[in-house]
Coordinates of C-alpha atoms and ligand atoms in Angstrom, one line a residue:
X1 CA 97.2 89.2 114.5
X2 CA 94.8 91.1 116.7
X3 CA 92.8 94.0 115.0
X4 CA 92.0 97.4 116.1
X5 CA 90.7 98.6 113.1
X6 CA 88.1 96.0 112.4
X7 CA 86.2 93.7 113.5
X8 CA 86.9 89.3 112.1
X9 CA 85.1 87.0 112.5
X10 CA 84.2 83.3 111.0
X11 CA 81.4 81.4 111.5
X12 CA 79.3 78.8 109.5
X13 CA 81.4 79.0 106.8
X14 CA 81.0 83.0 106.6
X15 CA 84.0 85.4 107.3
X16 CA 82.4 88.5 108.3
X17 CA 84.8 91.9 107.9
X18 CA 83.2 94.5 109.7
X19 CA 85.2 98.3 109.3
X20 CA 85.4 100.0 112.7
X21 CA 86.6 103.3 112.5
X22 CA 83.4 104.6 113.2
X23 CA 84.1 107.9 114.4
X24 CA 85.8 108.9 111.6
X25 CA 83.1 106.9 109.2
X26 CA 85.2 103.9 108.6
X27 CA 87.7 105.9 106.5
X28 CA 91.2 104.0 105.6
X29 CA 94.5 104.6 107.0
X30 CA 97.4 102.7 106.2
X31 CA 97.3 100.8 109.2
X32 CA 93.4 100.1 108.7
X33 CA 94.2 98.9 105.2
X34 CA 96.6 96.5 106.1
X35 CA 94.5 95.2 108.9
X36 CA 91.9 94.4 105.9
X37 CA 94.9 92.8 103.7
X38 CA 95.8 90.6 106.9
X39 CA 92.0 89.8 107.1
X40 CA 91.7 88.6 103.6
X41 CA 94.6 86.7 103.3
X42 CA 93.1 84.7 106.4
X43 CA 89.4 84.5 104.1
X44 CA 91.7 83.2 101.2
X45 CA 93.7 80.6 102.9
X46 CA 91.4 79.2 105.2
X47 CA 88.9 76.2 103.5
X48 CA 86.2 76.8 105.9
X49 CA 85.4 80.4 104.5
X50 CA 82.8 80.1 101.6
X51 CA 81.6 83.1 101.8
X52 CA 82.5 86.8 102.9
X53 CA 80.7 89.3 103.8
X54 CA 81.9 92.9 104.4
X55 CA 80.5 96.3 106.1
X56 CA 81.0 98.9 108.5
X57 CA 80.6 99.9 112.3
X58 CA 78.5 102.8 113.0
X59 CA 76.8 105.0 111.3
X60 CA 78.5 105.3 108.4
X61 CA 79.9 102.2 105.8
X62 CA 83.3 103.8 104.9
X63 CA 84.2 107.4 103.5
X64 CA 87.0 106.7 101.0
X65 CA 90.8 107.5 102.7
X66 CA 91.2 109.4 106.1
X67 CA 92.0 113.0 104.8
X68 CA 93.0 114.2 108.1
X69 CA 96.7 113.1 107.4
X70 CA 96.4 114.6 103.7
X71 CA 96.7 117.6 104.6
X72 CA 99.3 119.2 101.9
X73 CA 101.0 122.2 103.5
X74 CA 101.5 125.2 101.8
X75 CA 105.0 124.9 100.2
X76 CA 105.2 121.2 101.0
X77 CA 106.3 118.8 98.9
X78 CA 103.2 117.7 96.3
X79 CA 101.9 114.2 97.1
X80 CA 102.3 110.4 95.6
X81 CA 98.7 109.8 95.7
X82 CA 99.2 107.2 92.8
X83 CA 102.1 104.9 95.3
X84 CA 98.8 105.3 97.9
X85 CA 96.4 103.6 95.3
X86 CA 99.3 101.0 94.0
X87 CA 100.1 100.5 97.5
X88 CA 96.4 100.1 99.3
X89 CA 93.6 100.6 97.2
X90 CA 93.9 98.7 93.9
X91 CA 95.4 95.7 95.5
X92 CA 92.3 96.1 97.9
X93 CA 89.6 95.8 95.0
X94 CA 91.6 93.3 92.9
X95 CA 91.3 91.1 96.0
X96 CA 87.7 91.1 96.5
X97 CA 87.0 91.0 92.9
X98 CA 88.8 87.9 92.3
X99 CA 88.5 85.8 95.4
X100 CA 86.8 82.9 94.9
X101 CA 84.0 83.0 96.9
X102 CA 80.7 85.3 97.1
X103 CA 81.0 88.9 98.5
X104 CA 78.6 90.3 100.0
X105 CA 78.6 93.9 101.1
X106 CA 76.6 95.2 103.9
X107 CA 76.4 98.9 103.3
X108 CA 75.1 100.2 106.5
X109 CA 75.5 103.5 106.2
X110 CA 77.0 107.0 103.8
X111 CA 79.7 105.2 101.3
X112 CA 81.7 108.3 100.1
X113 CA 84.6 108.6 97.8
X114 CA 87.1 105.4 97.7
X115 CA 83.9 104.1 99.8
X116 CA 81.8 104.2 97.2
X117 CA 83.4 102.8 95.0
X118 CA 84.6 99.3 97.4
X119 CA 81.2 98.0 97.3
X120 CA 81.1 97.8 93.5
X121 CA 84.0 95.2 93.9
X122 CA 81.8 93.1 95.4
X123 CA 79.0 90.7 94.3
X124 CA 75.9 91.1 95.9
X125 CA 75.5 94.7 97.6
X126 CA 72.8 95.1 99.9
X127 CA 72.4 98.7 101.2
X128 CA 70.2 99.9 104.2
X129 CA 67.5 102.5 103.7
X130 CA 69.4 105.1 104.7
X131 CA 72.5 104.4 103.4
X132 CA 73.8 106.9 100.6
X133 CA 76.6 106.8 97.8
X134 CA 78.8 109.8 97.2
X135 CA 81.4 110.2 94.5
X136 CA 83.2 112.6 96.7
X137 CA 86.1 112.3 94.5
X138 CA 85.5 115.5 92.6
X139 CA 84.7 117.7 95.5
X140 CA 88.5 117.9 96.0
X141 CA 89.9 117.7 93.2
X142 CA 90.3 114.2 92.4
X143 CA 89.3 111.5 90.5
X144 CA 87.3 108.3 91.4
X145 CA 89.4 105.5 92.1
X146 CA 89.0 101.9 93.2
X147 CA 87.4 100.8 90.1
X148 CA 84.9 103.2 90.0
X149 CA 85.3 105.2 86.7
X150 CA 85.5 101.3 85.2
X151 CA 82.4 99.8 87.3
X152 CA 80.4 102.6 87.1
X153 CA 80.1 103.6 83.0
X154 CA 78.9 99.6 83.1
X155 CA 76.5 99.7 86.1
X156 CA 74.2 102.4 85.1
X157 CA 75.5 104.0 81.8
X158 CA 77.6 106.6 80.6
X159 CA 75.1 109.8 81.4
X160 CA 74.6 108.8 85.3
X161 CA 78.2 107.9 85.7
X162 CA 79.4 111.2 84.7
X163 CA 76.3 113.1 86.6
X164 CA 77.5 111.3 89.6
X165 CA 81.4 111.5 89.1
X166 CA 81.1 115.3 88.2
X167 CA 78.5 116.8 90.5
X168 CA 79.5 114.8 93.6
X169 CA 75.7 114.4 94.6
X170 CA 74.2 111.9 97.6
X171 CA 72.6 109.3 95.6
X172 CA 70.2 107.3 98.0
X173 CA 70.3 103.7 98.4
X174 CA 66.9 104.0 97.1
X175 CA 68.0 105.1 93.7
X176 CA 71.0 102.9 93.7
X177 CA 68.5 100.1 93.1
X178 CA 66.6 101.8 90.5
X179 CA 70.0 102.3 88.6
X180 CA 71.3 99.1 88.7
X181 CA 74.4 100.2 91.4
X182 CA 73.1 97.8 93.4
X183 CA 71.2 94.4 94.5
X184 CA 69.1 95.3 97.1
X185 CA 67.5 97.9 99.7
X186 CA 66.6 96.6 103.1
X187 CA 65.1 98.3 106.3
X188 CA 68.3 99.7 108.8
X189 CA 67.4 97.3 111.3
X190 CA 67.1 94.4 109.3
X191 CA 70.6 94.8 107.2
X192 CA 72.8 93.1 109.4
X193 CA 70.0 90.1 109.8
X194 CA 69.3 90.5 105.8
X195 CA 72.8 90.2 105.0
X196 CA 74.3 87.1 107.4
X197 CA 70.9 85.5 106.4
X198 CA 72.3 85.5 102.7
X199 CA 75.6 84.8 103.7
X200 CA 75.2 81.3 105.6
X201 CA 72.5 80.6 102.7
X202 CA 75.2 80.7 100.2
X203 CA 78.0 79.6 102.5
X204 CA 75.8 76.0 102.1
X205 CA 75.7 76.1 98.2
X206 CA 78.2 75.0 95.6
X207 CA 80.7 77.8 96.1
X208 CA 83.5 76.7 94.1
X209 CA 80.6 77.0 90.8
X210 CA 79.1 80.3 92.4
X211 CA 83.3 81.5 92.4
X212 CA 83.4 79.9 88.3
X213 CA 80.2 81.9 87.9
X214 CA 81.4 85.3 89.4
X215 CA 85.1 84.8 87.2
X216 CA 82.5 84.6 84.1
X217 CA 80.7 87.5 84.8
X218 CA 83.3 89.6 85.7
X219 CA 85.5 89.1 82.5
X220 CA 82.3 89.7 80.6
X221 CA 83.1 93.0 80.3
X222 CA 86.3 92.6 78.3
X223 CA 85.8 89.5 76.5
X224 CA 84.2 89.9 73.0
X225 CA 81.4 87.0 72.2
X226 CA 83.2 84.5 71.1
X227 CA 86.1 84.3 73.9
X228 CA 83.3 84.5 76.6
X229 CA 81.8 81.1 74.9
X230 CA 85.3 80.0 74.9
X231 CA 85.8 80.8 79.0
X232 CA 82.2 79.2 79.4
X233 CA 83.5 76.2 77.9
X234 CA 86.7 76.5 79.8
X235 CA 85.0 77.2 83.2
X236 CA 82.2 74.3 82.9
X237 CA 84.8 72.1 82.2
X238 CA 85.9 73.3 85.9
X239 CA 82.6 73.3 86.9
X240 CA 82.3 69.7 86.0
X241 CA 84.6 68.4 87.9
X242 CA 83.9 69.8 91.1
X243 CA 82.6 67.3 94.2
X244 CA 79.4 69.4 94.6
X245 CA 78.3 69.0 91.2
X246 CA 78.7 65.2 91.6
X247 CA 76.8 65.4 94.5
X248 CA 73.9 68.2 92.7
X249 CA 73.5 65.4 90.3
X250 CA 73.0 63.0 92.2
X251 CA 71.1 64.7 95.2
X252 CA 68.7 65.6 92.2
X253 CA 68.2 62.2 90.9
X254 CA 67.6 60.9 94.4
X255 CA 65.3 63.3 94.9
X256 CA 67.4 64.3 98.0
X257 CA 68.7 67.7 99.6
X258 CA 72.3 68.1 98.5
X259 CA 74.9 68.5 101.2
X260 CA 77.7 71.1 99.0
X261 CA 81.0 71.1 100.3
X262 CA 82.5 74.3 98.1
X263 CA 84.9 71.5 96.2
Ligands
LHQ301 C1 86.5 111.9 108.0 C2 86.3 111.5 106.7 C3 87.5 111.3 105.9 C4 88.7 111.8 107.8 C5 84.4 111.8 107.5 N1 88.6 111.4 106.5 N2 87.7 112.0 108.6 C6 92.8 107.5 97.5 C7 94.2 107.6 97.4 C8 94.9 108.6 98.2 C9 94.4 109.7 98.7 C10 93.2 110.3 98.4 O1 92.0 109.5 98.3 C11 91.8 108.3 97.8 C12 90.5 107.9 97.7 C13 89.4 108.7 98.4 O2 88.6 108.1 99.0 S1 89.3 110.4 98.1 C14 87.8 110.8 98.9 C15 87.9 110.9 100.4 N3 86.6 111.0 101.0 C16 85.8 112.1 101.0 O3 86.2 113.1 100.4 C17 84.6 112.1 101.9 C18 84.8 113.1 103.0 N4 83.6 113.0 103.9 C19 82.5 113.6 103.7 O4 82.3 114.2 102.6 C20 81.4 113.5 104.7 O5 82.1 113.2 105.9 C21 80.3 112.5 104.4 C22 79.5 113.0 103.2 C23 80.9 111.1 104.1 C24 79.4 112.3 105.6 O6 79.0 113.6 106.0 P1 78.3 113.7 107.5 O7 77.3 112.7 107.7 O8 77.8 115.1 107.6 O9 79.4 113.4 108.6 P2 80.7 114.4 108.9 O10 81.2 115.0 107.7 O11 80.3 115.2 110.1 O12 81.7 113.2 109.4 C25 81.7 112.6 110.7 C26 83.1 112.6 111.2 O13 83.8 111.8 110.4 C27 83.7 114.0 111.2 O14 84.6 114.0 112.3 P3 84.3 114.9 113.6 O15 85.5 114.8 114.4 O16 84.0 116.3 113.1 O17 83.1 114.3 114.2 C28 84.5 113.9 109.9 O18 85.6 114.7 109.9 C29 85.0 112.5 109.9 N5 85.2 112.1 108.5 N6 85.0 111.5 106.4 N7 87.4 110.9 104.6

């Protein structure tokens, strides 16, 4: 399959998803959405992709769903947007949340509305300078989506979440650090650099443990104590049998750089 609305590409064991839309901010249409399905499935099936790292075109990283074609007509019919978001969107940040590999997000630019909220359903989310986060949601009349009234309570607490959901504001990428939205701020010139630099570091590590690592975190959140000593036990057990920590063992004991193969 040939893209149009993206830019694919795999290299070094990275799989770098780039939106390009950039006129119209990276926004999703259907047809850009199931570009990025077609994209991931190829990231999930193929054994040479440890790692995957996703931005955007242009100027902007993504502003949520393409409004122009939501337009609701006076007298028209009232939409479905809940078939949209069963349709595109969840199965979207289900994906990235649970493929087993490291995500990395590239935010190069404004991340409004579902566009905010994509990022979040990744692992490490690196943002340039200028880049900005909007809850957009409520500006219309809607609520956030993608995971974000689930992710966001967690990343920086109750108060902010609801200042941000409610009020709509621009939060820099500045500030997203200092609230714990995201990993890291770098310079706009440098992101793309930053980012693929990260990528092909991890892309060399054990990435079937980093992917055990990102499943424990992840179901943190709904576990109480005790079953998340229970899933560690479960997931080293995993973890424990992998090639690469056969090889971290004995790489250490030889006093040797280990070669990781992600098995
Ligand atoms: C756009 C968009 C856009 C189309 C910029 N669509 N063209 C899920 C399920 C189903 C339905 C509903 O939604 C959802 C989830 C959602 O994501 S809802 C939230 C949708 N997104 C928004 O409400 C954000 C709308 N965009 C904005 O508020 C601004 O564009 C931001 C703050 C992102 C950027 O502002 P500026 O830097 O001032 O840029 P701009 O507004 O001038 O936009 C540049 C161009 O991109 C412009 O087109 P033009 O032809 O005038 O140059 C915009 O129309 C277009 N664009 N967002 N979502």
């Amino acid at each position: 399959m040939t893209f149009e609305h993206l830019l694919f590409s795999i290299e070094d064991g990275v799989a770098l998803l780039s939106l390009n839309r950039p006129e119209q901010l990276n926004s999703f249409t259907p047809a850009m959405h199931l570009e990025v399905r077609e994209a991931l499935k190829q990231v999930r099936q193929n054994p040479e992709v440890r790692v995957l790292l996703l931005t955007g075109e242009g100027r902007g990283f993504c502003a949520g769903q393409d409004l122009s074609d939501r337009n609701v007509a006076p007298g028209a019919a009232m939409p479905d947007l809940g078939a949209s978001i069963e349709t595109y969107y969840n199965p979207l940040i289900r994906t990235l949340r649970e493929l087993p590999m490291p995500v990395i997000c590239a935010v190069n630019g404004v991340a409004a509305g579902a566009g905010a909220n994509i990022p979040l359903a990744c692992d490490l989310v690196l943002a340039a300078r200028s880049a900005s986060f909007i809850q957009a949601f409520c500006k219309i009349g809607l609520i956030p989506d993608s995971g974000g009234t689930w992710m966001l309570p967690r990343l920086v607490g109750m108060a902010r979440a609801k200042a941000l959901t409610l009020l709509g504001e621009r939060l820099s990428a500045e500030q997203a650090v200092e609230w714990g939205l995201i990993y890291r701020v770098v310079d706009d010139a440098d992101l793309r650099n930053e980012a693929l630099t990260l990528a092909r570091h991890l892309a060399t590590q054990p990435t079937a443990g980093l992917a055990l690592i990102k499943r424990s975190l992840n179901a943190s959140f709904d576990n109480s104590f005790n079953e998340q000593l229970e899933l560690e036990r479960d997931l080293q057990r995993l973890a424990g049998r992998t090639e690469d920590y056969r090889e971290g063992v004995s790489a250490f004991m030889a006093k040797r750089t280990p070669r990781f193969e992600g098995r």
